[in-house]
CSV table of C-alpha atoms in Angstrom, one decimal:
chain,number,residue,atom,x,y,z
A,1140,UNK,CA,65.6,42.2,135.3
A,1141,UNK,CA,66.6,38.9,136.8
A,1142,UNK,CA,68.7,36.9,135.0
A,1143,UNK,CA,71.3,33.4,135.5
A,1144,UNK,CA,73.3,31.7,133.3
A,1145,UNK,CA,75.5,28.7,133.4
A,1146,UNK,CA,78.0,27.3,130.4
A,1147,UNK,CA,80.8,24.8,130.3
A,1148,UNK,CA,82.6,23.3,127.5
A,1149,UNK,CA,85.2,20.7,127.2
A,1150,UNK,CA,87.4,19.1,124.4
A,1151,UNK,CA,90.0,15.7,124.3
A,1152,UNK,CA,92.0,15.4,121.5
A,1153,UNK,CA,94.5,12.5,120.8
A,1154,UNK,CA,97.0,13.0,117.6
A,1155,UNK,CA,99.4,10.0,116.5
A,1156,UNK,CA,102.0,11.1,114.1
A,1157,UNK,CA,104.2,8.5,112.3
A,1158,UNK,CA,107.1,8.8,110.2
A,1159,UNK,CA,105.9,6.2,107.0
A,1160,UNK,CA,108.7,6.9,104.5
A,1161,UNK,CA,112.2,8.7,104.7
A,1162,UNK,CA,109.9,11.8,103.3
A,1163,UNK,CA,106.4,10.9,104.2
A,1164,UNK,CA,105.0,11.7,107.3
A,1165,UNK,CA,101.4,10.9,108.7
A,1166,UNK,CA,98.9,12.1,111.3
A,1167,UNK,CA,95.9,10.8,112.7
A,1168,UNK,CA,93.8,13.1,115.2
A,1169,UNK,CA,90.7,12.2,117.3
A,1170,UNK,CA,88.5,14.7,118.8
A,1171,UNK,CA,85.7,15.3,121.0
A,1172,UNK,CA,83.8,18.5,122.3
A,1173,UNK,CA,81.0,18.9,124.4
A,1174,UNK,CA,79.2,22.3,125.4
A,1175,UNK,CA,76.2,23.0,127.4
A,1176,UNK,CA,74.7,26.8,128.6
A,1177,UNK,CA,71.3,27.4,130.8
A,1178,UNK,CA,69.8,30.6,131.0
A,1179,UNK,CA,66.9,31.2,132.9
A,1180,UNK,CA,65.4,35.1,133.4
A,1181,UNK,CA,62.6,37.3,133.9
A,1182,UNK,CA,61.3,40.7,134.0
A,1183,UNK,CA,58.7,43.2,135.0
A,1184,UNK,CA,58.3,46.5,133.8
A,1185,UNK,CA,55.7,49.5,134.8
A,1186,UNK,CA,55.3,53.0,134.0
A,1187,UNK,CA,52.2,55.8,134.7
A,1188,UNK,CA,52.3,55.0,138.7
A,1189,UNK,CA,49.5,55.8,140.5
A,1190,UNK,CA,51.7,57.4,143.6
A,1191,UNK,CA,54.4,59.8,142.2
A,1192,UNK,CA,58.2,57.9,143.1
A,1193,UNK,CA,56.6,54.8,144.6
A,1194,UNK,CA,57.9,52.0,141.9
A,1195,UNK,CA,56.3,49.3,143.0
A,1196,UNK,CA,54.0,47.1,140.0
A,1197,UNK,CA,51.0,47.0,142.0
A,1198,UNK,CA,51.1,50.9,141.8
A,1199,UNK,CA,50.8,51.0,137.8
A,1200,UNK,CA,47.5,52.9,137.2
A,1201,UNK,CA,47.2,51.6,133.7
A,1202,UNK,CA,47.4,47.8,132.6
A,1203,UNK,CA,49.0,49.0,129.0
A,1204,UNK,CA,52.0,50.4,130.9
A,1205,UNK,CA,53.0,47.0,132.4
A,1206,UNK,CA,54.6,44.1,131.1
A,1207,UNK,CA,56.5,40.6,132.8
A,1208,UNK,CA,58.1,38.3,131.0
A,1209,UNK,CA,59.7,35.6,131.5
A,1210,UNK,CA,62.3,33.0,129.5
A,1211,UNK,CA,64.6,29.8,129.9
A,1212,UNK,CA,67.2,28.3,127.5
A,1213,UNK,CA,69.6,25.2,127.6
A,1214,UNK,CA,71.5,24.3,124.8
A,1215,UNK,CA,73.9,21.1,124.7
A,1216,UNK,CA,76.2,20.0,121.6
A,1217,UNK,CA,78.3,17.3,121.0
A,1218,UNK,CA,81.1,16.7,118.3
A,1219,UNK,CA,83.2,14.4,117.5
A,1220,UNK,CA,86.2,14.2,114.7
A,1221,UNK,CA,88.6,12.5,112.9
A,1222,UNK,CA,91.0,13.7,110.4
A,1223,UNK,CA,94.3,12.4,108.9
A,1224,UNK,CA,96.9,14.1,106.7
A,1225,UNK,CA,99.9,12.9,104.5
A,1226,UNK,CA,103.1,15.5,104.2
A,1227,UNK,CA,105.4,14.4,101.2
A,1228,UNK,CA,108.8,16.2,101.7
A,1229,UNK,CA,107.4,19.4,103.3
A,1230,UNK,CA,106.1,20.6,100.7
A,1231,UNK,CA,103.0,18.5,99.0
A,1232,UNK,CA,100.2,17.6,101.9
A,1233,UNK,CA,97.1,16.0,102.0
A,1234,UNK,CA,94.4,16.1,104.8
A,1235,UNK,CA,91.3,14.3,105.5
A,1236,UNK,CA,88.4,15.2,108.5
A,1237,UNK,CA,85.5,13.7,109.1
A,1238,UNK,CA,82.9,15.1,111.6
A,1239,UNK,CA,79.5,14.0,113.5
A,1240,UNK,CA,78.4,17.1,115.4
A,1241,UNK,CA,74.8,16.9,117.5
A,1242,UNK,CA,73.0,19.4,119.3
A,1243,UNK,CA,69.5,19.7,121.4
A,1244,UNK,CA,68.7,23.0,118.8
A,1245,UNK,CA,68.0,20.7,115.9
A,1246,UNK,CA,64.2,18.5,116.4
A,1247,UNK,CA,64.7,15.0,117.6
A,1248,UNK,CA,64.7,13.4,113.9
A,1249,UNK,CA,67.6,15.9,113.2
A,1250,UNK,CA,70.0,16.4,116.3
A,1251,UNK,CA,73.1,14.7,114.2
A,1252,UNK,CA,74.5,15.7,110.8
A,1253,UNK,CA,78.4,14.6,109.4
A,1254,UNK,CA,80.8,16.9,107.8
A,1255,UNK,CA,83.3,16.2,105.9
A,1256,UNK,CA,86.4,18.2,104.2
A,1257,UNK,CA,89.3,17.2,101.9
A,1258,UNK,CA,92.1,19.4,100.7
A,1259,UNK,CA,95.7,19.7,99.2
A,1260,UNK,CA,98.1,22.1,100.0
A,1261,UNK,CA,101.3,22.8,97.7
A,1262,UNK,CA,104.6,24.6,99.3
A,1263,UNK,CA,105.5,26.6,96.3
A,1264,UNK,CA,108.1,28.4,98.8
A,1265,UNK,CA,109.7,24.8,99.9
A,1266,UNK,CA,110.6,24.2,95.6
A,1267,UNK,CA,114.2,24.9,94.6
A,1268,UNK,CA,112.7,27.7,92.3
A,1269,UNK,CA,111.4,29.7,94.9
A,1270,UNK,CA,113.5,33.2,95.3
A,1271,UNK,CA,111.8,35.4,97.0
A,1272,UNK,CA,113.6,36.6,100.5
A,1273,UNK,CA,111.5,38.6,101.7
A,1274,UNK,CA,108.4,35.7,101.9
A,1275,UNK,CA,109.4,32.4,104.2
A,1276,UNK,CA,106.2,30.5,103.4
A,1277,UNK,CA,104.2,31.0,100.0
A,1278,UNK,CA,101.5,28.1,99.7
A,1279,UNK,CA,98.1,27.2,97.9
A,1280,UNK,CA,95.3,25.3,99.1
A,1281,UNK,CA,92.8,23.5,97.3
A,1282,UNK,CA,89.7,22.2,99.3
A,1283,UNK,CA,85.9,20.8,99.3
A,1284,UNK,CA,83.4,19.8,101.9
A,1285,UNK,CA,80.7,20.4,103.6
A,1286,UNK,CA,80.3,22.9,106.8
A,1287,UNK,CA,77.2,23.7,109.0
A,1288,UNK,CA,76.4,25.9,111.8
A,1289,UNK,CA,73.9,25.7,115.0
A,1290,UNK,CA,70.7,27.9,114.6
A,1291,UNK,CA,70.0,30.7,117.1
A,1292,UNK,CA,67.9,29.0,120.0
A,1293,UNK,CA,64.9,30.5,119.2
A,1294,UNK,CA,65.1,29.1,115.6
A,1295,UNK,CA,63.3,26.0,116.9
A,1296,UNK,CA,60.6,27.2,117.9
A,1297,UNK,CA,57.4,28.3,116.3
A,1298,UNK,CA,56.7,31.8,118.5
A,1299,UNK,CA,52.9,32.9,119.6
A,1300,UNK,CA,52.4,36.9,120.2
A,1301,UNK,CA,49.8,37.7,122.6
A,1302,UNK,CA,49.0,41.6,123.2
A,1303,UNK,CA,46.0,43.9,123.7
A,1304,UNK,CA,44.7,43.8,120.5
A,1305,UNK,CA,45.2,40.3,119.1
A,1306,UNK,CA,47.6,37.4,118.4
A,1307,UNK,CA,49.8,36.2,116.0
A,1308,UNK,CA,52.0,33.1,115.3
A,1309,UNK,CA,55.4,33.4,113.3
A,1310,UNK,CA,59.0,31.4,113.2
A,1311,UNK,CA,61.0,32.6,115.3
């Protein structure tokens, strides 16, 4: 087996944070990310030589014992955010992000897709009411949006089998 692979990744984020009220408080974020892996590699494999310890491919003495392959990847993906939240008193807080992510695994019609998420979160442990020493920070979260994930590389392909008795097509 011979294989190489290269990756970097990279991210910038810029947050502004703004007192708005005596008890309101506000955030803006901005963010970026950018990722890109090669792989490149390839193989050869043998069995049933024709000279006993001599492991050399030409040696194989039959052509259903051997087998090279061979494969290369690069993936890139780019994102970039925005999201803004509202915290009234420490204890109610509302939060906003917005998302454009691309990537070279989706076809050329659909490299880009926007997310989105909204949620509210209450600080039941910042009320008066709350009594309970043993527990600093007691909260619940309500939320909605939209997620996504990058398919494995190979997902974007339609794959062709070739052996010794035939061939066959598939998704990959």
């Amino acid at each position: 087996d011979n294989s190489q692979s290269d990756s970097f990744n990279g991210s910038a984020t810029a947050t502004l944070r703004r007192q708005l009220k005596p008890d309101l408080n506000g955030k803006l974020s901005f963010r970026a990310l950018v990722d890109q892996s090669k792989n490149v590699n390839s193989s050869a494999y043998g069995e049933e030589f024709l000279v006993a310890d001599t492991f050399d491919l030409d040696n194989v003495s039959n052509s259903a014992s051997f087998d090279v392959g061979s494969g290369r990847s690069e993936t890139r993906n780019l994102g970039f955010f925005a999201a803004t939240s509202l915290d009234y008193k420490d204890k109610y807080i509302f939060d906003a992000t917005s998302g454009r992510n691309g990537s070279s695994r989706f076809g050329a019609d659909h490299r880009w897709a926007s997310f989105g998420r909204v949620s509210g979160v209450w600080r039941i442990s910042e009320e008066n009411f709350w009594t309970v020493p043993f527990m600093s920070d007691f909260r619940v979260r309500a939320s909605m949006g939209t997620a996504g994930s990058t398919p494995n590389f190979s997902a974007q392909y339609e794959t062709y089998s070739v052996t010794t008795t035939g061939m066959s097509t598939g998704q990959a």
